[in-house]
PDB file of C-alpha atoms in Angstrom:
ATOM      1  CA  UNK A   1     -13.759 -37.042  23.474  1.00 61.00           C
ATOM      2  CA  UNK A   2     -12.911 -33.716  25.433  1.00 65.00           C
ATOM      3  CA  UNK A   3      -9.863 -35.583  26.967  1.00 71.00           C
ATOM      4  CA  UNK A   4      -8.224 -36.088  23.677  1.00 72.00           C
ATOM      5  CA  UNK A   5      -6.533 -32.575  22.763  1.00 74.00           C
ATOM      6  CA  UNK A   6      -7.945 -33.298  18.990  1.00 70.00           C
ATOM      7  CA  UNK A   7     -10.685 -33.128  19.300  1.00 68.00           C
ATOM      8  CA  UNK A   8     -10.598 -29.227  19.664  1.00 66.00           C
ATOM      9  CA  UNK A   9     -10.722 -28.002  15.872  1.00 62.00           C
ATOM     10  CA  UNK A  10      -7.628 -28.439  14.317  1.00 61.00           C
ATOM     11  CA  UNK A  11      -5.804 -26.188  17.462  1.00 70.00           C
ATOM     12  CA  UNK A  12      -3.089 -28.779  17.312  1.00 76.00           C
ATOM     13  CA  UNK A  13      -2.346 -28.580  13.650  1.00 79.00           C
ATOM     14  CA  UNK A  14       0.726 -30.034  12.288  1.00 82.00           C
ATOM     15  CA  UNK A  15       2.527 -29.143   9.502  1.00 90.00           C
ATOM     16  CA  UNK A  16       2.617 -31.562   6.434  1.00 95.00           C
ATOM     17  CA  UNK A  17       6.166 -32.643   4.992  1.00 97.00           C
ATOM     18  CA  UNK A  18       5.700 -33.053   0.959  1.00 98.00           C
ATOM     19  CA  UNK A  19       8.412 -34.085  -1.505  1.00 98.00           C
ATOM     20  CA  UNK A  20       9.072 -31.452  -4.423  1.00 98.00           C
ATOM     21  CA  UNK A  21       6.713 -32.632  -6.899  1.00 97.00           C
ATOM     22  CA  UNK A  22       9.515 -32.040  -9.652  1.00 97.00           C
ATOM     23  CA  UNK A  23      11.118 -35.131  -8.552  1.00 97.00           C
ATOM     24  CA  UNK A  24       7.927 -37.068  -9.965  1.00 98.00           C
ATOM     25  CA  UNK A  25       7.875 -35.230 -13.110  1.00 96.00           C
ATOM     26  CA  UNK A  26       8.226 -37.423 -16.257  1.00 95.00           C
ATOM     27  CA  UNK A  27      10.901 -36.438 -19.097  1.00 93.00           C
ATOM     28  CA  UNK A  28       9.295 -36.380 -22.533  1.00 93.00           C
ATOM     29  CA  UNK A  29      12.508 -35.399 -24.920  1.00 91.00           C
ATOM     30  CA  UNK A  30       9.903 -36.782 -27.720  1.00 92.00           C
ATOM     31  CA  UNK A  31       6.180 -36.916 -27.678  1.00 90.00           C
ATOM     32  CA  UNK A  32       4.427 -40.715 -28.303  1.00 90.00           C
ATOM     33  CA  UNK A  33       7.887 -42.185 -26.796  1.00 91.00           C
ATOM     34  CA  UNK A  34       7.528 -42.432 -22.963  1.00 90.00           C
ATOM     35  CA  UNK A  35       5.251 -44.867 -21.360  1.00 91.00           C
ATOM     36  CA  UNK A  36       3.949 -43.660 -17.765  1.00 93.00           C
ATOM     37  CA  UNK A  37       1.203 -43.960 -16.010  1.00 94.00           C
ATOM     38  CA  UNK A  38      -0.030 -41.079 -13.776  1.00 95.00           C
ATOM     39  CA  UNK A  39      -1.566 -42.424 -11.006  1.00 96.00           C
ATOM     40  CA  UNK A  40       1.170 -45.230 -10.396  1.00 97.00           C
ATOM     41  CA  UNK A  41       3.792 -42.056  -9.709  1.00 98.00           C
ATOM     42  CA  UNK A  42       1.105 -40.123  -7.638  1.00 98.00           C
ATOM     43  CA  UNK A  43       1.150 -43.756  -5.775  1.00 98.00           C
ATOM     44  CA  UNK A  44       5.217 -42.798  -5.674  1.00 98.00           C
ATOM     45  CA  UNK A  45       4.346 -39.543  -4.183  1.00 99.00           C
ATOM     46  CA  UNK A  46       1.545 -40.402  -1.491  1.00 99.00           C
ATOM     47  CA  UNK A  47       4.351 -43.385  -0.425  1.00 99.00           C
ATOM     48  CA  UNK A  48       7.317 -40.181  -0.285  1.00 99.00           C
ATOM     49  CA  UNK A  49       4.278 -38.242   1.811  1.00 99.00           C
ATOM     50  CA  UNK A  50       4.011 -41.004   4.225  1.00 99.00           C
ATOM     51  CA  UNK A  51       7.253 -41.839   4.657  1.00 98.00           C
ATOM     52  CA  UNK A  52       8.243 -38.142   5.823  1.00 98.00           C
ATOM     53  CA  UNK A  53       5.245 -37.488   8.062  1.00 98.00           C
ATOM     54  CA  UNK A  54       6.388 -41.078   9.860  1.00 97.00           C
ATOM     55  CA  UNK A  55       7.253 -39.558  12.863  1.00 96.00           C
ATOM     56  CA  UNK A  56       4.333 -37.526  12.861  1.00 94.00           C
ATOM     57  CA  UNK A  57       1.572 -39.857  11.797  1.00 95.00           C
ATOM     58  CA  UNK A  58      -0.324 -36.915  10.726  1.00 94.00           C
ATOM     59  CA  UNK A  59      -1.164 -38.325   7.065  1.00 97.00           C
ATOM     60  CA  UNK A  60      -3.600 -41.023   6.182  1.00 98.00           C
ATOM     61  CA  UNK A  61      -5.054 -42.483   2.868  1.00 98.00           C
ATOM     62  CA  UNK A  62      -9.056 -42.439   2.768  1.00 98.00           C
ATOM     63  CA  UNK A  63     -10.646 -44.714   0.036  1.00 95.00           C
ATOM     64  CA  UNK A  64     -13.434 -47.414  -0.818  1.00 92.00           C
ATOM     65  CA  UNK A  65     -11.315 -50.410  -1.150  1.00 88.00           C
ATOM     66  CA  UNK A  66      -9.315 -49.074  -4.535  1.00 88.00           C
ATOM     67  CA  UNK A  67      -5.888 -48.097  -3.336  1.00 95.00           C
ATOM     68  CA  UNK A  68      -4.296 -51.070  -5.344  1.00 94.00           C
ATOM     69  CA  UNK A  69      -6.451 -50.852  -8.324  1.00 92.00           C
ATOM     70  CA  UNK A  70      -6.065 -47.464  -8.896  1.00 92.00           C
ATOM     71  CA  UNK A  71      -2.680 -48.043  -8.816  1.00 96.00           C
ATOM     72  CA  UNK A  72      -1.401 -46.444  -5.532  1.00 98.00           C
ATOM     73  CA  UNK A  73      -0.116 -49.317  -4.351  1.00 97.00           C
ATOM     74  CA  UNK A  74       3.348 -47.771  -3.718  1.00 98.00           C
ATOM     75  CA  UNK A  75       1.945 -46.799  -0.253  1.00 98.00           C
ATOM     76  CA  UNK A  76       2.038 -50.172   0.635  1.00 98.00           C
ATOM     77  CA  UNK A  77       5.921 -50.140   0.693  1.00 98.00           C
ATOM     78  CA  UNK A  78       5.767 -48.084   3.883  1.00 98.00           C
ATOM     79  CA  UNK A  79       2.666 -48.556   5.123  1.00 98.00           C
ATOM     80  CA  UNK A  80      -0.290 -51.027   5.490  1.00 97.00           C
ATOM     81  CA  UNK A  81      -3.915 -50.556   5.712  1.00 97.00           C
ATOM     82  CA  UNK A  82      -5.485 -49.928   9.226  1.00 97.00           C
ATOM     83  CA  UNK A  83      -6.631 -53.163  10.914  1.00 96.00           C
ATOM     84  CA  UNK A  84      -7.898 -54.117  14.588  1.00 95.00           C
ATOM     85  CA  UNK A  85      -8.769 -57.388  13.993  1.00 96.00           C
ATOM     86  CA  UNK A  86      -7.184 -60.973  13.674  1.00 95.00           C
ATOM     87  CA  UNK A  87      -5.144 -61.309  10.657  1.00 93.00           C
ATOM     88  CA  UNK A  88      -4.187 -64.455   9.192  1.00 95.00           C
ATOM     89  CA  UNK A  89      -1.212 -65.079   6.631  1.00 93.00           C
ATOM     90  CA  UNK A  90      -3.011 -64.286   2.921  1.00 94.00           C
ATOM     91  CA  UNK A  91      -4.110 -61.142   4.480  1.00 93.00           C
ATOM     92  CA  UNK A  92      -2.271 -58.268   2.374  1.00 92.00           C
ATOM     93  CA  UNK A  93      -0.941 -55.194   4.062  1.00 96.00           C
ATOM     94  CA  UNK A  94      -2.909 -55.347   7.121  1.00 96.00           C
ATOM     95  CA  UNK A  95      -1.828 -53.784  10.512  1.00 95.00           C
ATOM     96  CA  UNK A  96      -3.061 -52.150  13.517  1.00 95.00           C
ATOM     97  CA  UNK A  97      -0.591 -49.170  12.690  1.00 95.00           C
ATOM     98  CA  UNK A  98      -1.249 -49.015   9.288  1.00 97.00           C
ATOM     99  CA  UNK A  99      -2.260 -45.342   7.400  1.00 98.00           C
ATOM    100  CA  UNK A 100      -4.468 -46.418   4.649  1.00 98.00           C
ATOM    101  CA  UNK A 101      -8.114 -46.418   5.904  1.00 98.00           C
ATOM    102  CA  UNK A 102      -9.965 -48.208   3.003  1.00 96.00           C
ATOM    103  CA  UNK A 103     -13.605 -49.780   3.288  1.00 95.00           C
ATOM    104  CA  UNK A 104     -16.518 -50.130   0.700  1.00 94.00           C
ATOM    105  CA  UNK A 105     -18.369 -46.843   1.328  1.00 95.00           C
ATOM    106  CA  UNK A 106     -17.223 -43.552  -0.016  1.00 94.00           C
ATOM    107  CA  UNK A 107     -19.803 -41.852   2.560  1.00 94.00           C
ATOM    108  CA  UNK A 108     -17.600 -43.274   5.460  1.00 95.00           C
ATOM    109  CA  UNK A 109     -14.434 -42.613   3.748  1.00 95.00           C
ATOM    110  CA  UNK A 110     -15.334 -39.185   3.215  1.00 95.00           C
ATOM    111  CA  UNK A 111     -17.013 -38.590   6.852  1.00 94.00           C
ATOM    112  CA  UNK A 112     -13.418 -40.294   8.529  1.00 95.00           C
ATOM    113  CA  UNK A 113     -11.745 -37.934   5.784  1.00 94.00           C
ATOM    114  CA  UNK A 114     -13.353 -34.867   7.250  1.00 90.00           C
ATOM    115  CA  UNK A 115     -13.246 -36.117  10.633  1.00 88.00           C
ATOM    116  CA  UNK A 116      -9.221 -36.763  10.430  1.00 89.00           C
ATOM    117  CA  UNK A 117      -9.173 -32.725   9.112  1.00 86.00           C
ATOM    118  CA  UNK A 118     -10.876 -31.755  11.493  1.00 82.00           C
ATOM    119  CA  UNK A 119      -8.107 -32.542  14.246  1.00 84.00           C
ATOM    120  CA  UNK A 120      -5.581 -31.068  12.484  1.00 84.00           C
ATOM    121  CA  UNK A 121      -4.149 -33.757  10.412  1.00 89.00           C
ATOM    122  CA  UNK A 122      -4.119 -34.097   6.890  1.00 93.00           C
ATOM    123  CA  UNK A 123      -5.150 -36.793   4.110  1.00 96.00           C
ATOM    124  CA  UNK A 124      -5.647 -37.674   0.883  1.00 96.00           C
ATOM    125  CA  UNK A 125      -9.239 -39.164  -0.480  1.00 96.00           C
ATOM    126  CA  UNK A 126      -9.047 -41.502  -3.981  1.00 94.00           C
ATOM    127  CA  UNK A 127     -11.924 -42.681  -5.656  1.00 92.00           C
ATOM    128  CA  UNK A 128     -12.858 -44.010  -8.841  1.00 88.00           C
ATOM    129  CA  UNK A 129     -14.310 -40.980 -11.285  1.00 88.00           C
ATOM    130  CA  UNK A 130     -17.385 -42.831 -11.588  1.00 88.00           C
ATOM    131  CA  UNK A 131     -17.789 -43.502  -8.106  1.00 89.00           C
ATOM    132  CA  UNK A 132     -17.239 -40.118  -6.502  1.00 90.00           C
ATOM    133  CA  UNK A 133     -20.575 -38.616  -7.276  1.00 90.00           C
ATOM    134  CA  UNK A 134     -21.563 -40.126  -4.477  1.00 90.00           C
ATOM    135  CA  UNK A 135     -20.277 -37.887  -2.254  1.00 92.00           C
ATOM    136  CA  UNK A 136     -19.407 -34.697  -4.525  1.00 90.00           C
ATOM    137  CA  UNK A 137     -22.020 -32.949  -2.937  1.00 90.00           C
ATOM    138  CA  UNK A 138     -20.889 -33.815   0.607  1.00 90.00           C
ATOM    139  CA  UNK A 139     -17.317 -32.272  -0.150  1.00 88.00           C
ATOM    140  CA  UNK A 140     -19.022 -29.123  -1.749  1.00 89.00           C
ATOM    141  CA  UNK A 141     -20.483 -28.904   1.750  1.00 89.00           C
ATOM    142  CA  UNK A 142     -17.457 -29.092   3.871  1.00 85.00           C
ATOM    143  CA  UNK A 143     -15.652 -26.818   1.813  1.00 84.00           C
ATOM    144  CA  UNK A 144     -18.182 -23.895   1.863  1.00 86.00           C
ATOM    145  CA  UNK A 145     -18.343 -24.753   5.643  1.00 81.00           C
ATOM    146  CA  UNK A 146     -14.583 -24.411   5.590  1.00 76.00           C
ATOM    147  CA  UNK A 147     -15.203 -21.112   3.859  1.00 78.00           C
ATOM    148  CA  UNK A 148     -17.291 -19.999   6.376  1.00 78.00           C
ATOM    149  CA  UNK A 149     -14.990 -20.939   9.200  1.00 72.00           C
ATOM    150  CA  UNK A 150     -12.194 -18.379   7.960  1.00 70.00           C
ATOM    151  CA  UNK A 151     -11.532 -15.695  10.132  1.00 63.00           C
ATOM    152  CA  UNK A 152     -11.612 -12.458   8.683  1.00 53.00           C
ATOM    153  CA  UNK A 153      -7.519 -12.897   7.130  1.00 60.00           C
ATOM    154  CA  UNK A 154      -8.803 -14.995   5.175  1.00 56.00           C
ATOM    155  CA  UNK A 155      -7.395 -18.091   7.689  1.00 60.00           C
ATOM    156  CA  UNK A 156      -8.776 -21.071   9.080  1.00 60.00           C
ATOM    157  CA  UNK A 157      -7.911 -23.445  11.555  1.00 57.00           C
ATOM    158  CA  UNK A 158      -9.386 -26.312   9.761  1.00 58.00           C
ATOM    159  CA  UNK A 159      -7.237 -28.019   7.153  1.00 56.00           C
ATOM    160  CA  UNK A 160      -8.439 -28.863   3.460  1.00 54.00           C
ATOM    161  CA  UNK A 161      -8.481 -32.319   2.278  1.00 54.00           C
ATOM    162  CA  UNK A 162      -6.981 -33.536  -1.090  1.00 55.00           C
ATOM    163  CA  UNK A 163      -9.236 -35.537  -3.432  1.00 52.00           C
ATOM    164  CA  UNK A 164      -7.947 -37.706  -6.632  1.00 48.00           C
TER     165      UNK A 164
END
């Protein structure tokens, strides 16, 4: 690992491109009249991230296997999820360059999560609200270890993560 310049604490930390956030903002002119659904325009948003750290590859999606159903599956326009294996034709959205890191354990999601911080990227953890118990107390953790690691300014090299 000490050949890959990442692997030194977020040293290498690149700056995340984000869209202004008043571009997903939904008009209400009159309350009980506009039909939206919050977490399909976040999905609008997390696509917009992706698509301007491209060049960069510095963003990635962490999740147990819910980025459809919780309707974020806007990503999917620009990116697939991360696969290494064989894929056959009925596979959806899978790739070996893809930035959506989904599999069935939010402890592993959250570990690659903090991981992927930890190099000086950034990303983005979703989970269901009944789900992410399981690892509340593991990202209570890493953010009072994150506390910790601020220098006396008040700044640290490591990067915070996002969690829906």
């Amino acid at each position: 690992m000490a050949a890959n310049p990442h692997t030194n604490g977020g040293l290498l930390r690149t700056e995340l491109y984000t869209p202004d956030i008043r571009g997903y903002a939904v008009a209400v002119d009159q309350p009980g009249l506009i039909k939206a659904q919050s977490t399909k325009i976040l999905g609008e948003y997390l696509r917009d991230v992706l698509k301007l750290n491209e060049r960069e590859k510095n963003f990635r999606i962490f999740g147990p296997d819910e980025t459809a159903s919780n309707r974020l599956s806007a990503v999917f326009d620009v990116s697939d999820r991360v696969w290494m294996a064989e894929t056959f034709d009925t596979d959806d959205h899978l790739s070996s360059d893809g930035r959506v890191m989904e599999i069935l354990s939010e402890n592993l999601c959250q570990g690659w999560l903090e991981g992927y911080l930890l190099t000086g990227r950034h990303g983005f953890f979703s989970c269901y609200e009944a789900f992410v118990h399981i690892v509340d107390a593991i990202f209570n953790q890493h953010a009072k270890w994150l506390q910790v690691a601020q220098n006396s300014n008040g700044e640290s090299q490591y990067h915070r993560s996002t969690i829906s």
